[in-house]
JSON list of C-alpha atoms in Angstrom, two decimals:
[
{"chain": "A", "resi": 5, "resn": "UNK", "atom": "CA", "xyz": [12.55, -2.79, -14.29]},
{"chain": "A", "resi": 6, "resn": "UNK", "atom": "CA", "xyz": [11.38, 0.50, -12.83]},
{"chain": "A", "resi": 7, "resn": "UNK", "atom": "CA", "xyz": [11.22, 0.96, -9.07]},
{"chain": "A", "resi": 8, "resn": "UNK", "atom": "CA", "xyz": [8.94, 3.53, -7.48]},
{"chain": "A", "resi": 9, "resn": "UNK", "atom": "CA", "xyz": [9.78, 4.45, -3.91]},
{"chain": "A", "resi": 10, "resn": "UNK", "atom": "CA", "xyz": [7.50, 6.43, -1.61]},
{"chain": "A", "resi": 11, "resn": "UNK", "atom": "CA", "xyz": [8.25, 7.25, 1.98]},
{"chain": "A", "resi": 12, "resn": "UNK", "atom": "CA", "xyz": [6.42, 9.48, 4.42]},
{"chain": "A", "resi": 13, "resn": "UNK", "atom": "CA", "xyz": [6.14, 10.21, 8.12]},
{"chain": "A", "resi": 14, "resn": "UNK", "atom": "CA", "xyz": [2.89, 9.39, 9.90]},
{"chain": "A", "resi": 15, "resn": "UNK", "atom": "CA", "xyz": [2.12, 11.08, 13.19]},
{"chain": "A", "resi": 16, "resn": "UNK", "atom": "CA", "xyz": [0.73, 7.87, 14.69]},
{"chain": "A", "resi": 17, "resn": "UNK", "atom": "CA", "xyz": [2.08, 4.93, 16.63]},
{"chain": "A", "resi": 18, "resn": "UNK", "atom": "CA", "xyz": [3.67, 2.23, 14.45]},
{"chain": "A", "resi": 19, "resn": "UNK", "atom": "CA", "xyz": [1.48, -0.51, 15.94]},
{"chain": "A", "resi": 20, "resn": "UNK", "atom": "CA", "xyz": [-1.66, 1.36, 14.93]},
{"chain": "A", "resi": 21, "resn": "UNK", "atom": "CA", "xyz": [-0.33, 2.10, 11.43]},
{"chain": "A", "resi": 22, "resn": "UNK", "atom": "CA", "xyz": [0.68, -1.53, 11.03]},
{"chain": "A", "resi": 23, "resn": "UNK", "atom": "CA", "xyz": [-2.75, -2.73, 12.20]},
{"chain": "A", "resi": 24, "resn": "UNK", "atom": "CA", "xyz": [-4.38, -0.72, 9.41]},
{"chain": "A", "resi": 25, "resn": "UNK", "atom": "CA", "xyz": [-1.83, -1.78, 6.76]},
{"chain": "A", "resi": 26, "resn": "UNK", "atom": "CA", "xyz": [-2.05, -5.49, 7.57]},
{"chain": "A", "resi": 27, "resn": "UNK", "atom": "CA", "xyz": [-5.88, -5.47, 7.34]},
{"chain": "A", "resi": 28, "resn": "UNK", "atom": "CA", "xyz": [-5.67, -6.59, 3.71]},
{"chain": "A", "resi": 29, "resn": "UNK", "atom": "CA", "xyz": [-9.41, -6.59, 3.01]},
{"chain": "A", "resi": 30, "resn": "UNK", "atom": "CA", "xyz": [-10.08, -3.18, 4.54]},
{"chain": "A", "resi": 31, "resn": "UNK", "atom": "CA", "xyz": [-7.57, -1.09, 2.60]},
{"chain": "A", "resi": 32, "resn": "UNK", "atom": "CA", "xyz": [-10.36, 1.07, 1.20]},
{"chain": "A", "resi": 33, "resn": "UNK", "atom": "CA", "xyz": [-11.72, 1.99, 4.66]},
{"chain": "A", "resi": 34, "resn": "UNK", "atom": "CA", "xyz": [-8.76, 1.82, 7.06]},
{"chain": "A", "resi": 35, "resn": "UNK", "atom": "CA", "xyz": [-5.83, 2.91, 4.92]},
{"chain": "A", "resi": 36, "resn": "UNK", "atom": "CA", "xyz": [-6.73, 4.90, 1.81]},
{"chain": "A", "resi": 37, "resn": "UNK", "atom": "CA", "xyz": [-10.42, 5.88, 1.68]},
{"chain": "A", "resi": 38, "resn": "UNK", "atom": "CA", "xyz": [-11.13, 8.33, -1.10]},
{"chain": "A", "resi": 39, "resn": "UNK", "atom": "CA", "xyz": [-8.16, 7.07, -3.11]},
{"chain": "A", "resi": 40, "resn": "UNK", "atom": "CA", "xyz": [-9.74, 3.60, -3.07]},
{"chain": "A", "resi": 41, "resn": "UNK", "atom": "CA", "xyz": [-13.49, 3.30, -3.34]},
{"chain": "A", "resi": 42, "resn": "UNK", "atom": "CA", "xyz": [-13.97, -0.44, -2.83]},
{"chain": "A", "resi": 43, "resn": "UNK", "atom": "CA", "xyz": [-12.19, -3.67, -1.95]},
{"chain": "A", "resi": 44, "resn": "UNK", "atom": "CA", "xyz": [-13.45, -7.23, -2.15]},
{"chain": "A", "resi": 45, "resn": "UNK", "atom": "CA", "xyz": [-11.57, -10.38, -1.16]},
{"chain": "A", "resi": 46, "resn": "UNK", "atom": "CA", "xyz": [-11.75, -12.97, -3.94]},
{"chain": "A", "resi": 47, "resn": "UNK", "atom": "CA", "xyz": [-11.33, -16.05, -1.74]},
{"chain": "A", "resi": 48, "resn": "UNK", "atom": "CA", "xyz": [-8.08, -16.99, -3.47]},
{"chain": "A", "resi": 49, "resn": "UNK", "atom": "CA", "xyz": [-5.73, -14.80, -1.44]},
{"chain": "A", "resi": 50, "resn": "UNK", "atom": "CA", "xyz": [-6.31, -11.65, -3.44]},
{"chain": "A", "resi": 51, "resn": "UNK", "atom": "CA", "xyz": [-8.30, -8.47, -3.15]},
{"chain": "A", "resi": 52, "resn": "UNK", "atom": "CA", "xyz": [-10.03, -6.65, -5.97]},
{"chain": "A", "resi": 53, "resn": "UNK", "atom": "CA", "xyz": [-9.52, -2.93, -5.38]},
{"chain": "A", "resi": 54, "resn": "UNK", "atom": "CA", "xyz": [-11.34, -0.09, -7.11]},
{"chain": "A", "resi": 55, "resn": "UNK", "atom": "CA", "xyz": [-9.60, 3.26, -7.38]},
{"chain": "A", "resi": 56, "resn": "UNK", "atom": "CA", "xyz": [-11.27, 6.67, -7.46]},
{"chain": "A", "resi": 57, "resn": "UNK", "atom": "CA", "xyz": [-10.00, 7.15, -11.02]},
{"chain": "A", "resi": 58, "resn": "UNK", "atom": "CA", "xyz": [-11.95, 4.08, -12.19]},
{"chain": "A", "resi": 59, "resn": "UNK", "atom": "CA", "xyz": [-9.06, 1.61, -12.31]},
{"chain": "A", "resi": 60, "resn": "UNK", "atom": "CA", "xyz": [-9.76, -1.85, -10.91]},
{"chain": "A", "resi": 61, "resn": "UNK", "atom": "CA", "xyz": [-6.87, -4.15, -9.95]},
{"chain": "A", "resi": 62, "resn": "UNK", "atom": "CA", "xyz": [-6.44, -7.63, -8.52]},
{"chain": "A", "resi": 63, "resn": "UNK", "atom": "CA", "xyz": [-3.77, -7.60, -5.80]},
{"chain": "A", "resi": 64, "resn": "UNK", "atom": "CA", "xyz": [-2.57, -11.02, -4.66]},
{"chain": "A", "resi": 65, "resn": "UNK", "atom": "CA", "xyz": [-1.19, -11.14, -1.12]},
{"chain": "A", "resi": 66, "resn": "UNK", "atom": "CA", "xyz": [2.38, -12.41, -1.22]},
{"chain": "A", "resi": 67, "resn": "UNK", "atom": "CA", "xyz": [3.03, -12.25, 2.51]},
{"chain": "A", "resi": 68, "resn": "UNK", "atom": "CA", "xyz": [2.61, -10.53, 5.83]},
{"chain": "A", "resi": 69, "resn": "UNK", "atom": "CA", "xyz": [5.71, -10.28, 8.01]},
{"chain": "A", "resi": 70, "resn": "UNK", "atom": "CA", "xyz": [4.40, -9.44, 11.47]},
{"chain": "A", "resi": 71, "resn": "UNK", "atom": "CA", "xyz": [7.80, -9.07, 13.14]},
{"chain": "A", "resi": 72, "resn": "UNK", "atom": "CA", "xyz": [9.03, -6.56, 10.56]},
{"chain": "A", "resi": 73, "resn": "UNK", "atom": "CA", "xyz": [5.61, -4.93, 9.92]},
{"chain": "A", "resi": 74, "resn": "UNK", "atom": "CA", "xyz": [5.90, -5.57, 6.20]},
{"chain": "A", "resi": 75, "resn": "UNK", "atom": "CA", "xyz": [3.20, -6.56, 3.70]},
{"chain": "A", "resi": 76, "resn": "UNK", "atom": "CA", "xyz": [3.91, -7.64, 0.10]},
{"chain": "A", "resi": 77, "resn": "UNK", "atom": "CA", "xyz": [1.54, -8.07, -2.82]},
{"chain": "A", "resi": 78, "resn": "UNK", "atom": "CA", "xyz": [1.60, -8.44, -6.57]},
{"chain": "A", "resi": 79, "resn": "UNK", "atom": "CA", "xyz": [-0.86, -7.16, -9.15]},
{"chain": "A", "resi": 80, "resn": "UNK", "atom": "CA", "xyz": [-2.10, -9.85, -11.51]},
{"chain": "A", "resi": 81, "resn": "UNK", "atom": "CA", "xyz": [-3.94, -9.69, -14.80]},
{"chain": "A", "resi": 82, "resn": "UNK", "atom": "CA", "xyz": [-3.18, -6.09, -15.69]},
{"chain": "A", "resi": 83, "resn": "UNK", "atom": "CA", "xyz": [-1.02, -4.33, -18.25]},
{"chain": "A", "resi": 84, "resn": "UNK", "atom": "CA", "xyz": [2.20, -4.99, -16.32]},
{"chain": "A", "resi": 85, "resn": "UNK", "atom": "CA", "xyz": [4.24, -8.07, -17.12]},
{"chain": "A", "resi": 86, "resn": "UNK", "atom": "CA", "xyz": [5.61, -7.74, -13.57]},
{"chain": "A", "resi": 87, "resn": "UNK", "atom": "CA", "xyz": [4.24, -5.76, -10.63]},
{"chain": "A", "resi": 88, "resn": "UNK", "atom": "CA", "xyz": [5.40, -6.37, -7.08]},
{"chain": "A", "resi": 89, "resn": "UNK", "atom": "CA", "xyz": [4.93, -4.02, -4.17]},
{"chain": "A", "resi": 90, "resn": "UNK", "atom": "CA", "xyz": [5.67, -3.96, -0.49]},
{"chain": "A", "resi": 91, "resn": "UNK", "atom": "CA", "xyz": [4.81, -1.59, 2.31]},
{"chain": "A", "resi": 92, "resn": "UNK", "atom": "CA", "xyz": [6.57, -1.45, 5.65]},
{"chain": "A", "resi": 93, "resn": "UNK", "atom": "CA", "xyz": [6.10, 0.52, 8.86]},
{"chain": "A", "resi": 94, "resn": "UNK", "atom": "CA", "xyz": [8.97, 1.63, 11.08]},
{"chain": "A", "resi": 95, "resn": "UNK", "atom": "CA", "xyz": [8.59, 3.07, 14.57]},
{"chain": "A", "resi": 96, "resn": "UNK", "atom": "CA", "xyz": [10.08, 6.50, 15.13]},
{"chain": "A", "resi": 97, "resn": "UNK", "atom": "CA", "xyz": [9.36, 6.72, 18.83]},
{"chain": "A", "resi": 98, "resn": "UNK", "atom": "CA", "xyz": [5.90, 6.96, 20.33]},
{"chain": "A", "resi": 99, "resn": "UNK", "atom": "CA", "xyz": [3.17, 8.32, 18.09]},
{"chain": "A", "resi": 100, "resn": "UNK", "atom": "CA", "xyz": [5.40, 8.63, 15.02]},
{"chain": "A", "resi": 101, "resn": "UNK", "atom": "CA", "xyz": [6.11, 6.18, 12.19]},
{"chain": "A", "resi": 102, "resn": "UNK", "atom": "CA", "xyz": [7.88, 5.99, 8.88]},
{"chain": "A", "resi": 103, "resn": "UNK", "atom": "CA", "xyz": [5.86, 4.38, 6.07]},
{"chain": "A", "resi": 104, "resn": "UNK", "atom": "CA", "xyz": [7.86, 2.96, 3.15]},
{"chain": "A", "resi": 105, "resn": "UNK", "atom": "CA", "xyz": [6.08, 1.78, -0.01]},
{"chain": "A", "resi": 106, "resn": "UNK", "atom": "CA", "xyz": [8.07, 0.29, -2.90]},
{"chain": "A", "resi": 107, "resn": "UNK", "atom": "CA", "xyz": [6.77, -0.94, -6.25]},
{"chain": "A", "resi": 108, "resn": "UNK", "atom": "CA", "xyz": [8.75, -2.73, -8.96]},
{"chain": "A", "resi": 109, "resn": "UNK", "atom": "CA", "xyz": [7.11, -2.77, -12.38]},
{"chain": "A", "resi": 110, "resn": "UNK", "atom": "CA", "xyz": [7.70, -3.93, -15.95]},
{"chain": "A", "resi": 111, "resn": "UNK", "atom": "CA", "xyz": [7.55, -2.54, -18.53]},
{"chain": "A", "resi": 112, "resn": "UNK", "atom": "CA", "xyz": [9.32, 0.58, -17.30]},
{"chain": "A", "resi": 113, "resn": "UNK", "atom": "CA", "xyz": [6.86, 2.87, -19.08]},
{"chain": "A", "resi": 114, "resn": "UNK", "atom": "CA", "xyz": [4.12, 1.96, -16.60]},
{"chain": "A", "resi": 115, "resn": "UNK", "atom": "CA", "xyz": [6.02, 3.76, -13.86]},
{"chain": "A", "resi": 116, "resn": "UNK", "atom": "CA", "xyz": [4.89, 7.09, -15.32]},
{"chain": "A", "resi": 117, "resn": "UNK", "atom": "CA", "xyz": [1.29, 6.00, -14.68]},
{"chain": "A", "resi": 118, "resn": "UNK", "atom": "CA", "xyz": [1.83, 4.27, -11.32]},
{"chain": "A", "resi": 119, "resn": "UNK", "atom": "CA", "xyz": [4.05, 6.89, -9.65]},
{"chain": "A", "resi": 120, "resn": "UNK", "atom": "CA", "xyz": [1.40, 9.64, -9.46]},
{"chain": "A", "resi": 121, "resn": "UNK", "atom": "CA", "xyz": [-1.13, 7.10, -8.21]},
{"chain": "A", "resi": 122, "resn": "UNK", "atom": "CA", "xyz": [1.24, 6.07, -5.42]},
{"chain": "A", "resi": 123, "resn": "UNK", "atom": "CA", "xyz": [1.77, 9.74, -4.56]},
{"chain": "A", "resi": 124, "resn": "UNK", "atom": "CA", "xyz": [-1.98, 10.22, -4.25]},
{"chain": "A", "resi": 125, "resn": "UNK", "atom": "CA", "xyz": [-2.30, 7.02, -2.27]},
{"chain": "A", "resi": 126, "resn": "UNK", "atom": "CA", "xyz": [0.40, 8.13, 0.13]},
{"chain": "A", "resi": 127, "resn": "UNK", "atom": "CA", "xyz": [-1.39, 11.42, 0.78]},
{"chain": "A", "resi": 128, "resn": "UNK", "atom": "CA", "xyz": [-4.64, 9.55, 1.45]},
{"chain": "A", "resi": 129, "resn": "UNK", "atom": "CA", "xyz": [-2.93, 7.07, 3.78]},
{"chain": "A", "resi": 130, "resn": "UNK", "atom": "CA", "xyz": [-1.15, 9.75, 5.80]},
{"chain": "A", "resi": 131, "resn": "UNK", "atom": "CA", "xyz": [-4.36, 11.75, 6.19]},
{"chain": "A", "resi": 132, "resn": "UNK", "atom": "CA", "xyz": [-6.39, 8.70, 7.22]},
{"chain": "A", "resi": 133, "resn": "UNK", "atom": "CA", "xyz": [-3.84, 7.27, 9.62]},
{"chain": "A", "resi": 134, "resn": "UNK", "atom": "CA", "xyz": [-3.27, 10.59, 11.37]},
{"chain": "A", "resi": 135, "resn": "UNK", "atom": "CA", "xyz": [-7.00, 11.32, 11.64]},
{"chain": "A", "resi": 136, "resn": "UNK", "atom": "CA", "xyz": [-7.68, 7.91, 13.19]},
{"chain": "A", "resi": 137, "resn": "UNK", "atom": "CA", "xyz": [-5.53, 8.71, 16.23]}
]
């Protein structure tokens, strides 16, 4: 199993970053606009997200941990035999946060495709979250 780990600093309060992250159906407007172009809830606990590169994925919500500001989801129905991801926000004082995004994927070869997408997504998230403040 390949693990892709992305971490970045956001110049925004952790509560505000968490509020955007936990808004599962608004990921395309509150967290990563431009990287994501659309998001629709499917009524079965999942969202259908459309990426700027044309990819469409179904992401099933696994859980939201309010006390630890952590959200977990899994991608279903794609090329991966296993895809699980989590994102977590840590406070670094007032108006500064650490955003940690981890994806586990099988087969390992898919990591070469997913890693650059996560890098682009991280850039979009940081830009959006810092501009919202």
